[in-house]
PDB file of C-alpha atoms in Angstrom:
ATOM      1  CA  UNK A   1    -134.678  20.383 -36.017  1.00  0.00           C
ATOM      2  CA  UNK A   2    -131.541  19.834 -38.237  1.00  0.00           C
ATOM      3  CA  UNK A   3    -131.171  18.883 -41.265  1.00  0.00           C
ATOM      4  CA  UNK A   4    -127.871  17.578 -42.600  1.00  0.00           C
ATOM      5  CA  UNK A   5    -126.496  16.363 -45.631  1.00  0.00           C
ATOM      6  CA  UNK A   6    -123.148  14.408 -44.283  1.00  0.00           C
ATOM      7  CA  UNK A   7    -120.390  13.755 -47.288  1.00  0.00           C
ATOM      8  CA  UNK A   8    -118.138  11.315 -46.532  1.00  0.00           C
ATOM      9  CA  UNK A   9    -115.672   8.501 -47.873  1.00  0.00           C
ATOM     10  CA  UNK A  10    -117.064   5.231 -47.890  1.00  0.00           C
ATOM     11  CA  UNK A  11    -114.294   2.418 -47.578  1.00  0.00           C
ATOM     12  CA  UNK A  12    -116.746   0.211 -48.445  1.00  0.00           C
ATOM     13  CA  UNK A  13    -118.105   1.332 -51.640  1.00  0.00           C
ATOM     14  CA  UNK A  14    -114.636   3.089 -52.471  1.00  0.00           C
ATOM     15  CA  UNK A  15    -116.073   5.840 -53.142  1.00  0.00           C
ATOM     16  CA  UNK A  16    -117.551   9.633 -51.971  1.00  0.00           C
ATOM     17  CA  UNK A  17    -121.325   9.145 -50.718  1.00  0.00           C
ATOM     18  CA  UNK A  18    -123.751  11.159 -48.265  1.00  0.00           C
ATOM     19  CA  UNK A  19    -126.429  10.527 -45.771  1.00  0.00           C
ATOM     20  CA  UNK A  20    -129.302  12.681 -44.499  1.00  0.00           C
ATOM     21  CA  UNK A  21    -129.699  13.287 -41.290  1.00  0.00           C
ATOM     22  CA  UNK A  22    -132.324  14.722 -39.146  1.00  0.00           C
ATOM     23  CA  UNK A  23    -131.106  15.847 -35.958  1.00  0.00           C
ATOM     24  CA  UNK A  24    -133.637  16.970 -32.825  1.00  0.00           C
ATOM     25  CA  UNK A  25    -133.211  20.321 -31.375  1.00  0.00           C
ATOM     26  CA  UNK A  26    -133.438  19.017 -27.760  1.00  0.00           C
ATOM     27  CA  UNK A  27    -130.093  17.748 -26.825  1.00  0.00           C
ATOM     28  CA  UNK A  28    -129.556  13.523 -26.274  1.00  0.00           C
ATOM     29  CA  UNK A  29    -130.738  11.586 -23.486  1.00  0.00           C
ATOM     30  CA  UNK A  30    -128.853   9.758 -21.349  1.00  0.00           C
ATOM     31  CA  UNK A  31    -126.976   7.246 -23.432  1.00  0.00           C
ATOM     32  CA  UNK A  32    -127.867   8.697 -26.779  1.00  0.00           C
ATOM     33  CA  UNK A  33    -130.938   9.581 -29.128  1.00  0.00           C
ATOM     34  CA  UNK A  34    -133.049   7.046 -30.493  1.00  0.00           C
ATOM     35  CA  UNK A  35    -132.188   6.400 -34.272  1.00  0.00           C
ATOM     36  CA  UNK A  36    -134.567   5.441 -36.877  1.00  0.00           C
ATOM     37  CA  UNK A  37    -132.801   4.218 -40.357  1.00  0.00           C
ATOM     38  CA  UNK A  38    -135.428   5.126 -43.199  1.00  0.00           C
ATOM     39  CA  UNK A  39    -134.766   3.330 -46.524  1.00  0.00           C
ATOM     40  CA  UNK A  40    -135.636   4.746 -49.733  1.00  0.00           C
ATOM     41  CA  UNK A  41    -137.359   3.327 -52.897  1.00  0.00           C
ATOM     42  CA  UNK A  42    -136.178   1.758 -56.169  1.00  0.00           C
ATOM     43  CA  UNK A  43    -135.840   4.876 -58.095  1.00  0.00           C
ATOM     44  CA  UNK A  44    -134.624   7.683 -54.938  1.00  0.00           C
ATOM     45  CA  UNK A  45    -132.087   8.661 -52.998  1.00  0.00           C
ATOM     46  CA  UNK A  46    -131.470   9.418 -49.519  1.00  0.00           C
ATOM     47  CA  UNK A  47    -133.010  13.239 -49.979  1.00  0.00           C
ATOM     48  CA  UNK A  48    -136.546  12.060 -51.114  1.00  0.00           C
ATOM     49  CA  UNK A  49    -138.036  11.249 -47.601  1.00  0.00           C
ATOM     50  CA  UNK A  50    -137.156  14.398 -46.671  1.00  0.00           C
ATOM     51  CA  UNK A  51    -138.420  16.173 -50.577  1.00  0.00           C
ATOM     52  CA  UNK A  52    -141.755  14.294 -50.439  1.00  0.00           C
ATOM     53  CA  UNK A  53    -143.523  14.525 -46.875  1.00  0.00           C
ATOM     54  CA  UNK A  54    -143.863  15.843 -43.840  1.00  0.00           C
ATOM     55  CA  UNK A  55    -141.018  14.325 -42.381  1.00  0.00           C
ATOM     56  CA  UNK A  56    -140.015  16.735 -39.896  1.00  0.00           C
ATOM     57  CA  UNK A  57    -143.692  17.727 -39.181  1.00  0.00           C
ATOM     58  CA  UNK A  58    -144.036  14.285 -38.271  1.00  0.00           C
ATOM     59  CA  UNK A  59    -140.721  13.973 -36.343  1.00  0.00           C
ATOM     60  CA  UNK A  60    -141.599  16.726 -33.987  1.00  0.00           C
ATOM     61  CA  UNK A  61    -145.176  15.171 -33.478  1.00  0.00           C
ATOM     62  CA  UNK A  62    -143.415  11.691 -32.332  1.00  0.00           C
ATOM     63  CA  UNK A  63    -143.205  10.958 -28.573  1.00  0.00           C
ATOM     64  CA  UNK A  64    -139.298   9.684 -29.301  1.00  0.00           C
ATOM     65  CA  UNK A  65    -136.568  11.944 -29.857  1.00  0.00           C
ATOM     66  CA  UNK A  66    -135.522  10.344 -33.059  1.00  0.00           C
ATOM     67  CA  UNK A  67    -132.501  11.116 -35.071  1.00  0.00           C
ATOM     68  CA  UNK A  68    -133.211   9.688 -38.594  1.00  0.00           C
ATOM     69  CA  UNK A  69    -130.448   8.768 -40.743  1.00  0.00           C
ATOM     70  CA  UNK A  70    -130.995   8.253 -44.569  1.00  0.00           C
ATOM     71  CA  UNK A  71    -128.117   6.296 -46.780  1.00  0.00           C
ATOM     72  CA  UNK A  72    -128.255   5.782 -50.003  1.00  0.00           C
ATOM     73  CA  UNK A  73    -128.264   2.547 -51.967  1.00  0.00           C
ATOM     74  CA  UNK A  74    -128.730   3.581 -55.446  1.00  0.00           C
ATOM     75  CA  UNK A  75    -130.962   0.549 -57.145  1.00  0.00           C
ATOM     76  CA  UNK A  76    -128.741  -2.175 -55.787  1.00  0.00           C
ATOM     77  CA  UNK A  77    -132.106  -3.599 -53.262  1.00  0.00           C
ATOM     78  CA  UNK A  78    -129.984  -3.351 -50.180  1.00  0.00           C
ATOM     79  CA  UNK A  79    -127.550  -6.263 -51.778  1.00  0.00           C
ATOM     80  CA  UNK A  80    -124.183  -6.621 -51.822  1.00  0.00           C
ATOM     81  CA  UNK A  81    -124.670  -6.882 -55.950  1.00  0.00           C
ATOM     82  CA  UNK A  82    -122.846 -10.182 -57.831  1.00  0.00           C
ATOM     83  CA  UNK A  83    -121.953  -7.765 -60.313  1.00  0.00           C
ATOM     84  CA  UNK A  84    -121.458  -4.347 -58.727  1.00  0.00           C
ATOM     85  CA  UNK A  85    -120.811  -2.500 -55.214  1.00  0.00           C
ATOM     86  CA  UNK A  86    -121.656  -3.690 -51.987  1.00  0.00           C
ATOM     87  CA  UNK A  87    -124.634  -1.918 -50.995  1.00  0.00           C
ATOM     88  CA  UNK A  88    -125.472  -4.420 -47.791  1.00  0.00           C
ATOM     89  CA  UNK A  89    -122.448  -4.308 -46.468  1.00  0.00           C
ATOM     90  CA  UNK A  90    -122.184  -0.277 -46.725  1.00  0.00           C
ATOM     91  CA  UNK A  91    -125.924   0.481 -45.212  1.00  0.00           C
ATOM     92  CA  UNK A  92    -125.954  -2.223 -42.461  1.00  0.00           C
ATOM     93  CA  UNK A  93    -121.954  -2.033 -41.169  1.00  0.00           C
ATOM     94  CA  UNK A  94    -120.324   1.141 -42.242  1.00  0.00           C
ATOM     95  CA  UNK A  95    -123.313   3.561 -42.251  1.00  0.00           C
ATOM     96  CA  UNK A  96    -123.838   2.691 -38.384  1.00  0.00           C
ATOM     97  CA  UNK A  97    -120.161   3.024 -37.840  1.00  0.00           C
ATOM     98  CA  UNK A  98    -120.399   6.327 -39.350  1.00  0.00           C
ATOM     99  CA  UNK A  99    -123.002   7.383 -37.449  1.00  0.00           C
ATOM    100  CA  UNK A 100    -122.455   6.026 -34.557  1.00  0.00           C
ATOM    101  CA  UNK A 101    -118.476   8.407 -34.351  1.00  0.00           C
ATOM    102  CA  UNK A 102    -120.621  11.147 -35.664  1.00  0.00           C
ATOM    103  CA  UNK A 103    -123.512  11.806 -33.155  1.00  0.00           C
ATOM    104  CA  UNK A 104    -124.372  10.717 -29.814  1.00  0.00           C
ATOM    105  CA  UNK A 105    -126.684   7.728 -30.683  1.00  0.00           C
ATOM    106  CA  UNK A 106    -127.792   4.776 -28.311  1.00  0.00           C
ATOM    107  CA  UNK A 107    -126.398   1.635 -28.908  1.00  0.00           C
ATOM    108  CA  UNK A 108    -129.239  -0.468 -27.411  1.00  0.00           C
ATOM    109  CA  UNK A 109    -131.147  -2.657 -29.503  1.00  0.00           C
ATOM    110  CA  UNK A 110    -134.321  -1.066 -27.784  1.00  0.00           C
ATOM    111  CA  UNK A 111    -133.390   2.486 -29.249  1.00  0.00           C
ATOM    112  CA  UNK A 112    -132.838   1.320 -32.903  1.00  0.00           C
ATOM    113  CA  UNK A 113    -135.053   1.344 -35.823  1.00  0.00           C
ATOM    114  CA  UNK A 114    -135.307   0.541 -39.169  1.00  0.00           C
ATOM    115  CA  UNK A 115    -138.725   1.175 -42.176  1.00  0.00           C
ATOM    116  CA  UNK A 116    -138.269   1.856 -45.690  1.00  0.00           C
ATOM    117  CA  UNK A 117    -140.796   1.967 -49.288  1.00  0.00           C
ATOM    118  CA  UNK A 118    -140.782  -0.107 -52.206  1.00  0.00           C
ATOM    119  CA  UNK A 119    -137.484  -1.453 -52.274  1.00  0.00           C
ATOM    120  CA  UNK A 120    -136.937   0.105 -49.072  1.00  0.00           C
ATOM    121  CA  UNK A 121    -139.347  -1.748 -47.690  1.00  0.00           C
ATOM    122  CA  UNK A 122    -137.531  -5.119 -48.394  1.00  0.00           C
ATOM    123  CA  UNK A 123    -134.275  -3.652 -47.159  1.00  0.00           C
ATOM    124  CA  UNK A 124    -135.895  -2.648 -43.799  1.00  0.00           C
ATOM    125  CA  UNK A 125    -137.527  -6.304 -43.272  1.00  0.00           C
ATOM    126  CA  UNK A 126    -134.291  -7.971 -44.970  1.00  0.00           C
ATOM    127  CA  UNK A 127    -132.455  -6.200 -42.428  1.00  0.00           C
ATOM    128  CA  UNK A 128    -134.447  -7.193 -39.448  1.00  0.00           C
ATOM    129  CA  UNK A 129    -134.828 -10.534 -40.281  1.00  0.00           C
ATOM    130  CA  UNK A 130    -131.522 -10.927 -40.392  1.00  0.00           C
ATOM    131  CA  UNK A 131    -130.019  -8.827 -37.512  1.00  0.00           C
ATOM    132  CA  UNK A 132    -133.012  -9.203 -35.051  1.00  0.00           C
ATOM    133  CA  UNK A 133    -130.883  -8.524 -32.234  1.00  0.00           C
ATOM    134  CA  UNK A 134    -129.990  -5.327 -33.541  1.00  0.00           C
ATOM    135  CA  UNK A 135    -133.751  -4.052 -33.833  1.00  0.00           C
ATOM    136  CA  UNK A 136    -136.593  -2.368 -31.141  1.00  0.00           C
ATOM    137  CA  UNK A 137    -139.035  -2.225 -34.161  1.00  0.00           C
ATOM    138  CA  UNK A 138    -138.993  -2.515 -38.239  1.00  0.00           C
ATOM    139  CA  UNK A 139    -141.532  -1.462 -40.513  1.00  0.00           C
ATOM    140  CA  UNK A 140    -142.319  -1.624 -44.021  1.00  0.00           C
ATOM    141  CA  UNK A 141    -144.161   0.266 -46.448  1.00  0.00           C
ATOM    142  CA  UNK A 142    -145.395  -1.242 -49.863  1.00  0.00           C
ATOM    143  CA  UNK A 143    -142.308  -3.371 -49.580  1.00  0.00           C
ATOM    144  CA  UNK A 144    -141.344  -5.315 -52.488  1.00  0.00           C
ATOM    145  CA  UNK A 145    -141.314  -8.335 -50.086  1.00  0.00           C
ATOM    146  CA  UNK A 146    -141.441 -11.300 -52.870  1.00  0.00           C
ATOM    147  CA  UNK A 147    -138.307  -9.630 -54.834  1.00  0.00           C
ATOM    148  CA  UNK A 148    -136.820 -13.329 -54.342  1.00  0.00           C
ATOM    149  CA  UNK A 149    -140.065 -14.969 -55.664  1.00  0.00           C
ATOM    150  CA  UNK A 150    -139.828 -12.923 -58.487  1.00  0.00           C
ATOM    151  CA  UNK A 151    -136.662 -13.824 -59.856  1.00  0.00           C
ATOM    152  CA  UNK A 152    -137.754 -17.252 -60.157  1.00  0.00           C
ATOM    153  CA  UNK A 153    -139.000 -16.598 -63.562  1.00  0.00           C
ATOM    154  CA  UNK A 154    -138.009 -13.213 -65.208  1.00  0.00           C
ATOM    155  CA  UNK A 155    -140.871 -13.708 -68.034  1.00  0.00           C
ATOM    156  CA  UNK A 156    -143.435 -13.028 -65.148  1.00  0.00           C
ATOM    157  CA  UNK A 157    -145.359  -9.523 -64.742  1.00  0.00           C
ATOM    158  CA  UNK A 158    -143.374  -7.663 -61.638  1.00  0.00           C
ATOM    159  CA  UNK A 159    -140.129  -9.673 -62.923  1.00  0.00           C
ATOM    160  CA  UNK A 160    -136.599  -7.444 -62.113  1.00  0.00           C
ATOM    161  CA  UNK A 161    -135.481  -5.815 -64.875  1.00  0.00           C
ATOM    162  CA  UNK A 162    -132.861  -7.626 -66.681  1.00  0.00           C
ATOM    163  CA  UNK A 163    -129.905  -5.526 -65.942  1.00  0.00           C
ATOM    164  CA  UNK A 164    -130.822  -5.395 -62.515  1.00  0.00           C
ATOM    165  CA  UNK A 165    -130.950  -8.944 -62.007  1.00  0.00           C
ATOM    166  CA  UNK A 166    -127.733  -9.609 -63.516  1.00  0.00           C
ATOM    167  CA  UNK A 167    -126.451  -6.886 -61.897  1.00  0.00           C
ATOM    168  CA  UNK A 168    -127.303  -7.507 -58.587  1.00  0.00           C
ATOM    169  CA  UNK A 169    -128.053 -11.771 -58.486  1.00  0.00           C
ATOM    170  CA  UNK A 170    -126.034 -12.722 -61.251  1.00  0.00           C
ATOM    171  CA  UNK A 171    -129.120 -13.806 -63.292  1.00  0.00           C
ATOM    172  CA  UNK A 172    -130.134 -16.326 -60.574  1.00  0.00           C
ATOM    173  CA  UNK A 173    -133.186 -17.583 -58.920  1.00  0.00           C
ATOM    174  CA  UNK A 174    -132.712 -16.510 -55.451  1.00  0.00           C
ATOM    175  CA  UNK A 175    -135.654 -18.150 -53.690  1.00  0.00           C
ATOM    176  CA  UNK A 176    -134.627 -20.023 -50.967  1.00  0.00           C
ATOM    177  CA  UNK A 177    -131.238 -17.766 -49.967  1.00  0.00           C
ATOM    178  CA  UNK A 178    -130.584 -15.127 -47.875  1.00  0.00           C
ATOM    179  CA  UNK A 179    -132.168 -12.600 -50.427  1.00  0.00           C
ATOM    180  CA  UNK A 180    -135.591 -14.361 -50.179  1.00  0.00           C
ATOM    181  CA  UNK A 181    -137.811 -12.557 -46.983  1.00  0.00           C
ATOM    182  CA  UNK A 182    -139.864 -15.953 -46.793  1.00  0.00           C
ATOM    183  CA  UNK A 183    -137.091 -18.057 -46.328  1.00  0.00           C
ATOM    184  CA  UNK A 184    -135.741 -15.535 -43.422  1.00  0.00           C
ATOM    185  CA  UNK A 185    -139.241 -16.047 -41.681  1.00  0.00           C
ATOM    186  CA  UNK A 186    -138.691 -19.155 -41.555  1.00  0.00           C
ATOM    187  CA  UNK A 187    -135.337 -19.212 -40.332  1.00  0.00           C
ATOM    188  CA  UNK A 188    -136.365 -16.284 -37.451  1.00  0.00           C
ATOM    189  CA  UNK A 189    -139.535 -18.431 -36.254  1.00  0.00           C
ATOM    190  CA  UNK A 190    -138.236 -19.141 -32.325  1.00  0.00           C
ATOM    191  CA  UNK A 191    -135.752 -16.369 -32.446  1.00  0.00           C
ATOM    192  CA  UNK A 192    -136.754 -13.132 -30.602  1.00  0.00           C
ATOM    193  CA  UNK A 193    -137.995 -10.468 -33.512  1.00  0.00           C
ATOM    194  CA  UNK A 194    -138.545  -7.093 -32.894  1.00  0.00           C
ATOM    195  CA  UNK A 195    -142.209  -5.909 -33.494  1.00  0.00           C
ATOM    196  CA  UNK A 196    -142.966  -5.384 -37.041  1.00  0.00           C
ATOM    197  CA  UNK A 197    -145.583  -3.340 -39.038  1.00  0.00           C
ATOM    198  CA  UNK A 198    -146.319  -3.598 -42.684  1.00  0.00           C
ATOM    199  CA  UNK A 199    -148.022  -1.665 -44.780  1.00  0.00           C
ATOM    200  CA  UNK A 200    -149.683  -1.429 -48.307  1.00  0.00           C
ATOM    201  CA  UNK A 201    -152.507   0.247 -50.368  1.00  0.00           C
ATOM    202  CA  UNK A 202    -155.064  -1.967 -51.801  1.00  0.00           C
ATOM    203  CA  UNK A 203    -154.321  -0.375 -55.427  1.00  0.00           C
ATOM    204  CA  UNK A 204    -150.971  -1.395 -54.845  1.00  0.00           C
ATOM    205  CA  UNK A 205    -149.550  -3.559 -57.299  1.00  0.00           C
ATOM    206  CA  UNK A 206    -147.211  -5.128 -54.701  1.00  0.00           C
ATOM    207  CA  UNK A 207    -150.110  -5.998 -53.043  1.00  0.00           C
ATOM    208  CA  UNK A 208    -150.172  -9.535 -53.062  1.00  0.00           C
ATOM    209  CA  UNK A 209    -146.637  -9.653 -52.039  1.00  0.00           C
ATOM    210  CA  UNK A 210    -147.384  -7.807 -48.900  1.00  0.00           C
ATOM    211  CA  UNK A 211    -150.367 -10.641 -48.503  1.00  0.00           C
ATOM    212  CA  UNK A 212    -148.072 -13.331 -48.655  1.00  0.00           C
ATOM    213  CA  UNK A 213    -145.394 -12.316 -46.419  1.00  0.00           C
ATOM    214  CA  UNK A 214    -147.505 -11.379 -43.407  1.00  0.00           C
ATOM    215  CA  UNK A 215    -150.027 -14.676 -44.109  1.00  0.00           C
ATOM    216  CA  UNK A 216    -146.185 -16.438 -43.529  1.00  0.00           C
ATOM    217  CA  UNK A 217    -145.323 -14.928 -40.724  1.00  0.00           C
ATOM    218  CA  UNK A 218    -148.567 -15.395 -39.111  1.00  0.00           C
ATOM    219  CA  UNK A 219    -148.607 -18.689 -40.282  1.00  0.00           C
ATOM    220  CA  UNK A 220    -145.382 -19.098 -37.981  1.00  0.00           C
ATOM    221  CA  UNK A 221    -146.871 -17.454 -35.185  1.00  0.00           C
ATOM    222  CA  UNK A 222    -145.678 -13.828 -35.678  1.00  0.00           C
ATOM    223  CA  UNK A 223    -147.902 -11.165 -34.875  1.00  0.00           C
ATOM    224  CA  UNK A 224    -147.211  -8.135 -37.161  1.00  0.00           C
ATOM    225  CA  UNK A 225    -148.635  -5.144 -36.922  1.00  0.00           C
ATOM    226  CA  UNK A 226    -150.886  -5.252 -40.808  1.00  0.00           C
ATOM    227  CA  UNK A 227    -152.454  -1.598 -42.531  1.00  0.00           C
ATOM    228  CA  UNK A 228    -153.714  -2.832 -45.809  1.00  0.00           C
ATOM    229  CA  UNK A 229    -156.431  -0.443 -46.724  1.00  0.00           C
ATOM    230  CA  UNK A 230    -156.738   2.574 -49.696  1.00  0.00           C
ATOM    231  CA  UNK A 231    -153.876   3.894 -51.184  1.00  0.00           C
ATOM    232  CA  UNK A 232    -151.489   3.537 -54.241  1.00  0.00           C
ATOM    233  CA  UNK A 233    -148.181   3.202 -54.282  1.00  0.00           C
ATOM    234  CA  UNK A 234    -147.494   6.687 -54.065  1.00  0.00           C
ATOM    235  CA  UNK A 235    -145.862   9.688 -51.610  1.00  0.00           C
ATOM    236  CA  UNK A 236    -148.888  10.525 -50.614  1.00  0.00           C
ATOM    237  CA  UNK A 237    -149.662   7.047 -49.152  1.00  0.00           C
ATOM    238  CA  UNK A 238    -146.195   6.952 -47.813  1.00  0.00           C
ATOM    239  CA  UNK A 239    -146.578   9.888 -46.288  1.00  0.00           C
ATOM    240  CA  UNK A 240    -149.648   9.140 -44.286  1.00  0.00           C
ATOM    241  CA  UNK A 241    -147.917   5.324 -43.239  1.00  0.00           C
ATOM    242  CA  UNK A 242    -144.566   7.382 -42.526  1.00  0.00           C
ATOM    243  CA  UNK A 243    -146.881   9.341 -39.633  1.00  0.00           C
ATOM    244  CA  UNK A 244    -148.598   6.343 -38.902  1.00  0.00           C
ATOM    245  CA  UNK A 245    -145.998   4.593 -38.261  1.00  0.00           C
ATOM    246  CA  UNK A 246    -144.188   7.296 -35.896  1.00  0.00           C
ATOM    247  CA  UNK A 247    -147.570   6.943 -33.822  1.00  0.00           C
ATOM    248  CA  UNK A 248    -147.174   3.149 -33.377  1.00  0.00           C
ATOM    249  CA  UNK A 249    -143.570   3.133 -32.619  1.00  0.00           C
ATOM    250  CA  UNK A 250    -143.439   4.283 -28.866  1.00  0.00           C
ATOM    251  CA  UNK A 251    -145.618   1.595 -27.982  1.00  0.00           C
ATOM    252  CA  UNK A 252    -144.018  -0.934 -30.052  1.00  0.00           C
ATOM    253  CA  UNK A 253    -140.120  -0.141 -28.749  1.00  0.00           C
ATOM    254  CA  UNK A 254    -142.031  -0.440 -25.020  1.00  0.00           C
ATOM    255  CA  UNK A 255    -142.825  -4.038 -26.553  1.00  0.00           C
ATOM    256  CA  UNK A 256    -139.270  -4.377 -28.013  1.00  0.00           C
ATOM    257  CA  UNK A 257    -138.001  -3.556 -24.616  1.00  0.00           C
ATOM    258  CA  UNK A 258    -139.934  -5.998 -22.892  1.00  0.00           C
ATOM    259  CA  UNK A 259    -138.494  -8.582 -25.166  1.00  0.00           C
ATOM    260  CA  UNK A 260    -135.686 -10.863 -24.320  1.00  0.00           C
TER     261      UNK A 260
END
């Protein structure tokens, strides 16, 4: 297995970036390999997946001949910031693009996947939620999924940090937009989602974050797949989801494929 750092100009974010890539030894199907789109945390970059487990381990354990891509987003929470560079824009449109004239990746919906931690995590289910079509599976791990909730009041405990949430909202309460995970439930119940999984450690202090989310989206009839058991929020949790997670996904793109 490969593993390449790609340097390139981003129009978007005028400016010189890089993904990480890992690339399978066996050469593509028929119509492409498989990509998975792994987000990184709050305080990484695109190398730390790869630093801080057994990525590749894992990769050559997985039943799908995945090539992974990892952007990087800086601490922007997969926004397009009021204040700032646009981060959204760059990971979900021109990091594809890039990819896509780079190496021989499938274009189906049922070949392409998207997980992330922390913030991460919110990015991978922000992204689903909002480009279901574009999805065979998402999953999250220790997501910050009630980022939006939090920036209704900045005094609370889990609150943004100030320059963050001028930086990227402007200083505004963004329940209720498209920045807010609940409100995208609600506005996917009906539409066809791809199967999701999330994930988080019962020592997690995003816990009951993760609670709320998947109570909503069983509360509109979604059926994600839900790991809440031990674990911090740490590598070596993510780690152990990351493989856990490469285990569930063959079954859940057969479900994804079966999907209108």
């Amino acid at each position: 297995m490969a593993m390449i750092r790609y340097d390139y100009r981003s129009e978007v974010l005028e400016l010189s970036t890089s993904l990480v890539v890992c690339l399978p030894d066996a050469a593509p199907p028929t119509g492409g390999y498989p990509v998975l789109y792994l987000l990184h945390g709050l305080s990484d970059d695109a190398t730390m997946w790869v630093r801080k487990t057994a990525l590749e381990e894992h990769l050559q354990a997985c039943a799908l001949p995945l090539l992974v891509v990892m952007p990087q987003a800086h601490r922007s929470y997969y926004t397009d910031e009021a204040h700032g560079i646009d981060h959204w824009t760059h990971v979900t449109a021109e990091v594809p693009a890039v990819v896509s004239r780079t190496f021989r990746i499938s274009a189906e919906r049922r070949d392409t996947y998207v997980a992330g931690l922390s913030m991460g995590g919110y990015g991978a289910m922000k992204w689903a939620l909002r480009e279901p079509e574009r999805f065979g599976a998402a999953a999250s791990f220790s997501g910050a999924l009630g980022l939006a909730q939090r920036t209704a009041d900045p005094r609370a405990a889990g609150a943004l940090d100030g320059r963050l949430w001028d930086t990227i909202f402007d200083g505004r309460d963004v329940t209720g937009t498209e920045h807010d995970l609940l409100r995208l439930l609600d506005s996917a119940a009906g539409t066809a989602l791809p199967p999701l999984r999330v994930t988080c450690g019962t020592d997690d202090p995003l816990l009951a974050e993760n609670e709320r989310f998947i109570a909503s989206a069983r509360r509109l009839g979604l059926d994600p797949a839900v790991d809440i058991g031990p674990g911090a929020h740490t590598w070596d949790y993510w780690d152990a989801q990351l493989r856990a997670f490469l285990e569930w996904l063959p079954a859940a793109a057969d479900r994804g494929r079966a999907a209108p």
